[in-house]
Each structure stands twice: as C-alpha cells, then as structure tokens.
PDB file of C-alpha atoms in Angstrom:
ATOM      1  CA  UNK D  55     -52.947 -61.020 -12.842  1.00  0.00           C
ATOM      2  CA  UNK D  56     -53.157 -60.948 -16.588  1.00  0.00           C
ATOM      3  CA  UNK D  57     -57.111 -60.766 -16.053  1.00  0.00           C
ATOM      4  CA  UNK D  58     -57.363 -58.396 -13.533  1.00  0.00           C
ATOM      5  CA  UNK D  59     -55.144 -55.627 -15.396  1.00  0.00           C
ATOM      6  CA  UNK D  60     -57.190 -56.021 -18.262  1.00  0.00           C
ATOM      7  CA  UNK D  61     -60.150 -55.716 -16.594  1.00  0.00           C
ATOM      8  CA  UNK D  62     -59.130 -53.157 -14.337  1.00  0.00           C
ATOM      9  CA  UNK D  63     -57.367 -51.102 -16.821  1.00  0.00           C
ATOM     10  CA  UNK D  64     -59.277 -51.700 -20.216  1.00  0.00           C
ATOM     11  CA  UNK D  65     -62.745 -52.322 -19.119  1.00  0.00           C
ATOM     12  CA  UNK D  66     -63.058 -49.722 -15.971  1.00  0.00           C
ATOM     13  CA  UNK D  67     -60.505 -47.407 -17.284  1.00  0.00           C
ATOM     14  CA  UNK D  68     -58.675 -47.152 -14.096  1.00  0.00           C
ATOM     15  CA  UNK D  69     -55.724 -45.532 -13.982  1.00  0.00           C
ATOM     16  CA  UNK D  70     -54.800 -46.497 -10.008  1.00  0.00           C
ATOM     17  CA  UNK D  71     -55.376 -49.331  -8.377  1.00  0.00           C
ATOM     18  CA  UNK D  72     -54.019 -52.111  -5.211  1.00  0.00           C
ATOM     19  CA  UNK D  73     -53.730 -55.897  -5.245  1.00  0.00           C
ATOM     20  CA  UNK D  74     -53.384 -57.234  -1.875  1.00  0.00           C
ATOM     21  CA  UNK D  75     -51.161 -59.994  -0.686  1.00  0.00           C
ATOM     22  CA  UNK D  76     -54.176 -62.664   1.091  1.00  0.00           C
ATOM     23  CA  UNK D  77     -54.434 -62.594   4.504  1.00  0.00           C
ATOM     24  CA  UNK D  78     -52.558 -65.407   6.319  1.00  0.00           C
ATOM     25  CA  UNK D  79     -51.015 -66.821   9.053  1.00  0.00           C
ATOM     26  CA  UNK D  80     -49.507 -69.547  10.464  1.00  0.00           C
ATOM     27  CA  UNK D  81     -52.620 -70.915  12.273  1.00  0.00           C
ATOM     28  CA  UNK D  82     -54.488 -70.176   8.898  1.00  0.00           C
ATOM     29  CA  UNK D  83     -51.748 -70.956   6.320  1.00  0.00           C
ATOM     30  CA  UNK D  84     -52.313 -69.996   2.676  1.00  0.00           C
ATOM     31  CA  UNK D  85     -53.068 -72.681   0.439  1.00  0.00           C
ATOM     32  CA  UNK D  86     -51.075 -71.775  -2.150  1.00  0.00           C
ATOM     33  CA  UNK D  87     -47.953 -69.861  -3.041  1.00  0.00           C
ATOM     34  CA  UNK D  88     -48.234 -66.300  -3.955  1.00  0.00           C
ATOM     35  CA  UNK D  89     -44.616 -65.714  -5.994  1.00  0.00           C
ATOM     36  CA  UNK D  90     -45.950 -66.635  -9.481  1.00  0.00           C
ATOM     37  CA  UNK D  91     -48.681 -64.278  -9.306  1.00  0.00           C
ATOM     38  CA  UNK D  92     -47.218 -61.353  -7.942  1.00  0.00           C
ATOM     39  CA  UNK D  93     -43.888 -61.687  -9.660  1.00  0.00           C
ATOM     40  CA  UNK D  94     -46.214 -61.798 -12.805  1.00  0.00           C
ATOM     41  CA  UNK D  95     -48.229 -58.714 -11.847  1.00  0.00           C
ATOM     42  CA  UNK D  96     -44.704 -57.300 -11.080  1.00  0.00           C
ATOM     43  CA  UNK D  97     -43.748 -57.626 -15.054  1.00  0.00           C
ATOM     44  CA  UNK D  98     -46.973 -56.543 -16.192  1.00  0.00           C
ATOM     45  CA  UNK D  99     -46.813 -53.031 -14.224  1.00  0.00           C
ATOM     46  CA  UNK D 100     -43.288 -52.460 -15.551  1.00  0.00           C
ATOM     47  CA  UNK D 101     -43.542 -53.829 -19.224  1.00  0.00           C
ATOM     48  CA  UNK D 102     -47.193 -52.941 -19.700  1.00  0.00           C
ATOM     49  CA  UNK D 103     -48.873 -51.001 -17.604  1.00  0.00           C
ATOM     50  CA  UNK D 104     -46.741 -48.602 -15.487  1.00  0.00           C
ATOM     51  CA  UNK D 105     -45.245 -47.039 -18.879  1.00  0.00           C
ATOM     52  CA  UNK D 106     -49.211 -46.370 -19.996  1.00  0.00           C
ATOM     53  CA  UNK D 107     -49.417 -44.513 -16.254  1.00  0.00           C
ATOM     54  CA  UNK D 108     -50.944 -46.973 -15.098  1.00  0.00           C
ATOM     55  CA  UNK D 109     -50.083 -46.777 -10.829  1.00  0.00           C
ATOM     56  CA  UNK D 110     -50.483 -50.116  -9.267  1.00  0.00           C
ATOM     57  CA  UNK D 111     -49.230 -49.810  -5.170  1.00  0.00           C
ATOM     58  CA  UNK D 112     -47.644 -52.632  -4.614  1.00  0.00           C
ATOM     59  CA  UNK D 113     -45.820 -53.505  -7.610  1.00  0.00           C
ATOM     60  CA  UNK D 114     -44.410 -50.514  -7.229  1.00  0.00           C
ATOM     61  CA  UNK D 115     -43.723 -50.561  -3.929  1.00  0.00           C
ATOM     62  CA  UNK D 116     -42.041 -53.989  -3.973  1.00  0.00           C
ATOM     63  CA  UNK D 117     -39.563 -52.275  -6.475  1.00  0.00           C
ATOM     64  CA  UNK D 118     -39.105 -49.445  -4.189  1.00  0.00           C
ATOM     65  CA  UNK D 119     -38.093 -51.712  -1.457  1.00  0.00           C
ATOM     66  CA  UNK D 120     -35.848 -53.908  -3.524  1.00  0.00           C
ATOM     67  CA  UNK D 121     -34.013 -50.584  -3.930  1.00  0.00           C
ATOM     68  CA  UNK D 122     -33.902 -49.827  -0.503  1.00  0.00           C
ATOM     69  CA  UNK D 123     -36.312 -46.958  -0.504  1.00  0.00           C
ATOM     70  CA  UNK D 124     -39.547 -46.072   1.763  1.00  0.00           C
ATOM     71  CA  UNK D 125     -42.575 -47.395   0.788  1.00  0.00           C
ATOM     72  CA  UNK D 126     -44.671 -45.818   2.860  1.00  0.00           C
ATOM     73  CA  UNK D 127     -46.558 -49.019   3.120  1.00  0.00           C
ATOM     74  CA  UNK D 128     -46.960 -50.806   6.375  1.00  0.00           C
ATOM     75  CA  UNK D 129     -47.214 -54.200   5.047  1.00  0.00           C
ATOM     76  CA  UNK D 130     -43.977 -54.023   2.996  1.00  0.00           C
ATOM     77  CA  UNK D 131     -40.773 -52.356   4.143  1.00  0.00           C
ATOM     78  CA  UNK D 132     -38.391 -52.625   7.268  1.00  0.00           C
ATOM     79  CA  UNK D 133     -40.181 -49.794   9.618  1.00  0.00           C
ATOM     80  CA  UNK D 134     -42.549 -49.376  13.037  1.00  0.00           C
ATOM     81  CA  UNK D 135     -46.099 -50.813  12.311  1.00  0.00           C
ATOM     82  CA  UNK D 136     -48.316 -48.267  14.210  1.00  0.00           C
ATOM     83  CA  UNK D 137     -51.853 -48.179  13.031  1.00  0.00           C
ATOM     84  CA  UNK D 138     -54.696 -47.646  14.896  1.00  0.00           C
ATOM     85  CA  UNK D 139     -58.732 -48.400  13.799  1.00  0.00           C
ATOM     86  CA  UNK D 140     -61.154 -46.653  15.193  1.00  0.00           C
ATOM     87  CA  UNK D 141     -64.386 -48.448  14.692  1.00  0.00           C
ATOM     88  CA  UNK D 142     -68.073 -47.019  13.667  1.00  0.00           C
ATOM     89  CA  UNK D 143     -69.082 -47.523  17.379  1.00  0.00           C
ATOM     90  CA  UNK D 144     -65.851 -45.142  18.326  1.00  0.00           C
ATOM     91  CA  UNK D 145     -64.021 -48.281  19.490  1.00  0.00           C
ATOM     92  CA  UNK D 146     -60.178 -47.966  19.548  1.00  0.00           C
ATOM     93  CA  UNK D 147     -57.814 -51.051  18.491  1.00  0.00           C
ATOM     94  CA  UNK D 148     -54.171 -51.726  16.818  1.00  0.00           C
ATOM     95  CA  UNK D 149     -54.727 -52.004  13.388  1.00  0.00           C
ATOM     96  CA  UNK D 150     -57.971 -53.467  12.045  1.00  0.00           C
ATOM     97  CA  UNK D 151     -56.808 -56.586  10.158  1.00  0.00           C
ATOM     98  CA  UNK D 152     -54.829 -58.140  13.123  1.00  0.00           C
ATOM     99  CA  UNK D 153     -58.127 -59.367  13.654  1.00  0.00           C
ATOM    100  CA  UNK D 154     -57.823 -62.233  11.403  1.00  0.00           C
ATOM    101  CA  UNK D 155     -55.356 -63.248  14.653  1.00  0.00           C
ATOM    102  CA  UNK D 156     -58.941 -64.168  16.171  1.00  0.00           C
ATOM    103  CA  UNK D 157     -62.530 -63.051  17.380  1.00  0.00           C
ATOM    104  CA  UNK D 158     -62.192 -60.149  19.318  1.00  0.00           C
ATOM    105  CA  UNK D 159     -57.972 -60.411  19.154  1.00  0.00           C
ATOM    106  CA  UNK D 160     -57.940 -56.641  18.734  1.00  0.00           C
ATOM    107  CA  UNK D 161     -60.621 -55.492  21.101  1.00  0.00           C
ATOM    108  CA  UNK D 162     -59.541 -53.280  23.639  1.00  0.00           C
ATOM    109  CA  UNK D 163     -62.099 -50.934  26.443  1.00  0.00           C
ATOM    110  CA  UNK D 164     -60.583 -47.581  24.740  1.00  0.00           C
ATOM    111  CA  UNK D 165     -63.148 -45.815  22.905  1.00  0.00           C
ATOM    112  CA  UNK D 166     -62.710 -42.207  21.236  1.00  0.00           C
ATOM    113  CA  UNK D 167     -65.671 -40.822  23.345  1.00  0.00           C
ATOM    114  CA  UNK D 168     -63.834 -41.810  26.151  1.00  0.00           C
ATOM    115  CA  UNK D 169     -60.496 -41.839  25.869  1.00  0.00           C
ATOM    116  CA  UNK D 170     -57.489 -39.912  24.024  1.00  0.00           C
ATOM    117  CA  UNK D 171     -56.838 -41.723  20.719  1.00  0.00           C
ATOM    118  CA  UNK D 172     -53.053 -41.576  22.619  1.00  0.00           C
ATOM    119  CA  UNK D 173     -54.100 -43.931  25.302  1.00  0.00           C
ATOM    120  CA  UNK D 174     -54.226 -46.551  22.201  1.00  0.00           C
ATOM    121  CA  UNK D 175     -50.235 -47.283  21.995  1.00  0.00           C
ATOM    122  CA  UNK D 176     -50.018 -48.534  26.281  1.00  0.00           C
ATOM    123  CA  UNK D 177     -52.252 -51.253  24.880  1.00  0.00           C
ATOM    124  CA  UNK D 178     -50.118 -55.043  25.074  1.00  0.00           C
ATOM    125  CA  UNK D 179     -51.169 -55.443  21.419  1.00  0.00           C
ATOM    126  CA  UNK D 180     -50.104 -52.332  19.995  1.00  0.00           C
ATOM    127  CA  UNK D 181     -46.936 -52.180  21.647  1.00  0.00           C
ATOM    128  CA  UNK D 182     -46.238 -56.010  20.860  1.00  0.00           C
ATOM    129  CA  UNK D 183     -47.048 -55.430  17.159  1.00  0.00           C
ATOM    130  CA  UNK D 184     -44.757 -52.147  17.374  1.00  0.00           C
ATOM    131  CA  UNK D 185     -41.900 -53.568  19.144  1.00  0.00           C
ATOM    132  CA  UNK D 186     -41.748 -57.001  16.830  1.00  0.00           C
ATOM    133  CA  UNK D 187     -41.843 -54.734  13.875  1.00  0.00           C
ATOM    134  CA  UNK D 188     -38.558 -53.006  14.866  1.00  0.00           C
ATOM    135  CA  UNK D 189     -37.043 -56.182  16.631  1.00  0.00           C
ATOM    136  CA  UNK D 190     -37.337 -58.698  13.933  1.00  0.00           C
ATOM    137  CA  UNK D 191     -37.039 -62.421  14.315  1.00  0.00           C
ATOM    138  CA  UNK D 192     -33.416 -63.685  14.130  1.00  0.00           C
ATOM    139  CA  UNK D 193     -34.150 -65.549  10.638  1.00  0.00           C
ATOM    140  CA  UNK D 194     -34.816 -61.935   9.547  1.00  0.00           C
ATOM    141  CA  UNK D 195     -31.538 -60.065  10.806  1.00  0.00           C
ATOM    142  CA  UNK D 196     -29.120 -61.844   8.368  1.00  0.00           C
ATOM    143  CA  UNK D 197     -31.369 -62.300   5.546  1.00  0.00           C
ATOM    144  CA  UNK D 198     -30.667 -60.275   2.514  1.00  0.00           C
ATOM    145  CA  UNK D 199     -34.543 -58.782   1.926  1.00  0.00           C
ATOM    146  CA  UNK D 200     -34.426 -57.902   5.742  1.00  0.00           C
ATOM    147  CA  UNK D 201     -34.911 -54.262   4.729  1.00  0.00           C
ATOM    148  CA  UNK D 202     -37.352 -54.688   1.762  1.00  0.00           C
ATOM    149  CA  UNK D 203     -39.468 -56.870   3.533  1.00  0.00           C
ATOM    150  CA  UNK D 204     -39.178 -56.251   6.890  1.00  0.00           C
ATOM    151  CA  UNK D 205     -40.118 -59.566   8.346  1.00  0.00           C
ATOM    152  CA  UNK D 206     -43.376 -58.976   6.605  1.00  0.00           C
ATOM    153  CA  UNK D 207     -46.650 -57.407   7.726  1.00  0.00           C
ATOM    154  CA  UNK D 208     -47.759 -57.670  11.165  1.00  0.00           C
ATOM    155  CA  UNK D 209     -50.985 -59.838  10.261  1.00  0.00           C
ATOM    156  CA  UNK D 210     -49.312 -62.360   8.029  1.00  0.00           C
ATOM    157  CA  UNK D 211     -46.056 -63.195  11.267  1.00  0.00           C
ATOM    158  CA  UNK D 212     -49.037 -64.520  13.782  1.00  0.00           C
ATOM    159  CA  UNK D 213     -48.717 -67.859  15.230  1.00  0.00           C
ATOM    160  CA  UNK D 214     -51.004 -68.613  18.327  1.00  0.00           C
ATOM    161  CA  UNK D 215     -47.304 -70.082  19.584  1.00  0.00           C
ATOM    162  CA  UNK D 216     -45.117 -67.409  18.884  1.00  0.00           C
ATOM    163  CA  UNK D 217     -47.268 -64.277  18.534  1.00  0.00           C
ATOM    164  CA  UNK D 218     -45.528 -61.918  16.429  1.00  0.00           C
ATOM    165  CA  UNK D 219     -41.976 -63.341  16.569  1.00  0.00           C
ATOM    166  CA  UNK D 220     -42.141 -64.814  13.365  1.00  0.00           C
ATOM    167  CA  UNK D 221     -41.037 -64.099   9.881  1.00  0.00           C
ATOM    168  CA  UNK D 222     -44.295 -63.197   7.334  1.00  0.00           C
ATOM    169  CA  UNK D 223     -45.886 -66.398   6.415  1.00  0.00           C
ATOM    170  CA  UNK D 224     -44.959 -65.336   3.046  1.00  0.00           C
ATOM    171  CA  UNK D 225     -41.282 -65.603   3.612  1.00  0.00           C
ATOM    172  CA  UNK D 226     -40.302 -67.786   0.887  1.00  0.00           C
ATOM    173  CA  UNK D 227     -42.255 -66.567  -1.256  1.00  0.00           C
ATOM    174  CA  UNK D 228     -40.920 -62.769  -0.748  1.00  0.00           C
ATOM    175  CA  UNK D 229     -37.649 -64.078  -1.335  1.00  0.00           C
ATOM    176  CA  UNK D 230     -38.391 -65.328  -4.923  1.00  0.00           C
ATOM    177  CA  UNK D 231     -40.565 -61.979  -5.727  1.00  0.00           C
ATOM    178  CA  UNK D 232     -37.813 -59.647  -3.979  1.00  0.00           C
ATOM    179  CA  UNK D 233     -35.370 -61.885  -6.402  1.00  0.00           C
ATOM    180  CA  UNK D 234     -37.483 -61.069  -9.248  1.00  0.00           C
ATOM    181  CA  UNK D 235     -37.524 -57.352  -8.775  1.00  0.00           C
ATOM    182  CA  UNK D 236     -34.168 -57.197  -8.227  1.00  0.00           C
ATOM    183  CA  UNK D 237     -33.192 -58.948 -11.164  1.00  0.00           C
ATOM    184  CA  UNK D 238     -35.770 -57.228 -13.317  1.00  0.00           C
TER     185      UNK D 238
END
C-alpha cells in the first residue's frame, strides 16, 4: 500500500482514488490474506494521506462502517445489494462482477431494447443476491461487524454449494481490519 499511495499521490498527483478488495470466492479462494494490507492502507489514509485531502473510498468507508454509518458502498455495509449492468449489446443482468460466480452466471434474455430495465429485479439471481443481502447467514447475525460488514459483498459469499448463504470469503480477515479501525 505504501507503493501505491506514493505513486498514486506523489507521482500522478491524484487527489481521489479506490483500492479494491480482490475478487474471491469460495470456489476460487484468495491465496492470501488481505488484513495486513488494507489495515496498512487504513493507517496511511488517516496518518498520511487523508489529512493532505487525499480521498481514498474505502479506507474511508471501512471507518464509516466501523462507526455505524452508511457507506453508500455496496460491497461494504449491512444494506440491499441491488445493482443492475446493462451491457454494450443492451443486455440486462444483476450486477456485473457476480460473474466471476461463472461463464455466463449473470446472463439473463432481458435486454433494454426489449424490455423495461424493471423487469431486471423478477430475475432468480437478482432477487437471490437481494434477499441474501438483507437475510444474512446465521454466523453473521451475532457477530459484532454484522452491520459494518454486512456479511460482505455479494461476489466474494459465492460457493457453487451454498450460493449466496455464506459469510464474505473475507470474513476473518474483516474482523481483524474492522478491529483495526475501531481501535484506531
């Protein structure tokens, strides 16, 4: 993270910018854990760079949901995942990057030359990712980041076994970075 401030910051001169959490699942598994890194980009937004003005999403918005607040975001955060993609070709699906779920995981027969962008949400994928989002798994209910996290971003809960009734991938390693806010 140290790297990617600096270059970011010092050599572009940005003054916004987003690092993403990797895409993973539980049939694709990340091969690493991700608390070191983000609780380190975490401390360099709020010692270093946030003070210069310096807006960085989701350090900030992990520190908004430690609080308890809205982040607005719909990969961090206790609230209804409801995107929709509409693709170059007009095609409708639930949000783009449930894809990583699987070729063609998303594809649906809706298309916006066709259809209302409405009909989207009586897809079985869009209301499954919708309804998991607001009925978390039951690891989630008693767990003390249930509202910061929100049993994590849609992508990052699939298992081919359980669909979307799953805590994020990334559970454990929320915990430490939600810790690590909190504290901070």
């Amino acid at each position: 993270p140290d790297e990617i401030c600096q270059f970011f910051v010092e050599e572009l001169q940005t003054s916004s910018f987003d690092v993403l959490i990797p895409e993973a699942n539980y049939d694709r598994p990340p091969e690493i854990s991700i608390a070191s890194y983000y609780t380190r980009l975490f401390d360099l937004w709020l010692d270093r760079y946030g003070p210069r003005g310096v807006s960085m999403r989701l350090p900030r918005a992990l520190a908004v949901a430690a609080f308890g607040g809205d982040t607005h975001l719909e990969s961090l955060g206790y609230g209804a995942q409801q995107t929709s993609t509409v693709l170059t070709d007009g095609s409708l699906e639930p949000l783009d990057v449930l894809r990583y779920a699987g070729t063609s995981h998303t594809q649906t027969s809706l298309n916006i030359f066709t259809n209302k962008l409405q009909q989207l949400v009586d897809e079985q994928l869009w209301r499954e990712v919708f309804n998991n989002s607001l009925d978390l798994p039951s690891a989630c209910r008693s767990c003390e980041y249930r509202d910061a996290c929100g049993g994590g971003y849609a992508p990052h809960r699939y298992s081919t076994e359980n669909r979307y009734d799953n805590p994020s991938i990334y559970c454990a390693d929320y915990k430490l970075i939600f810790s690590h806010v909190f504290r901070r």
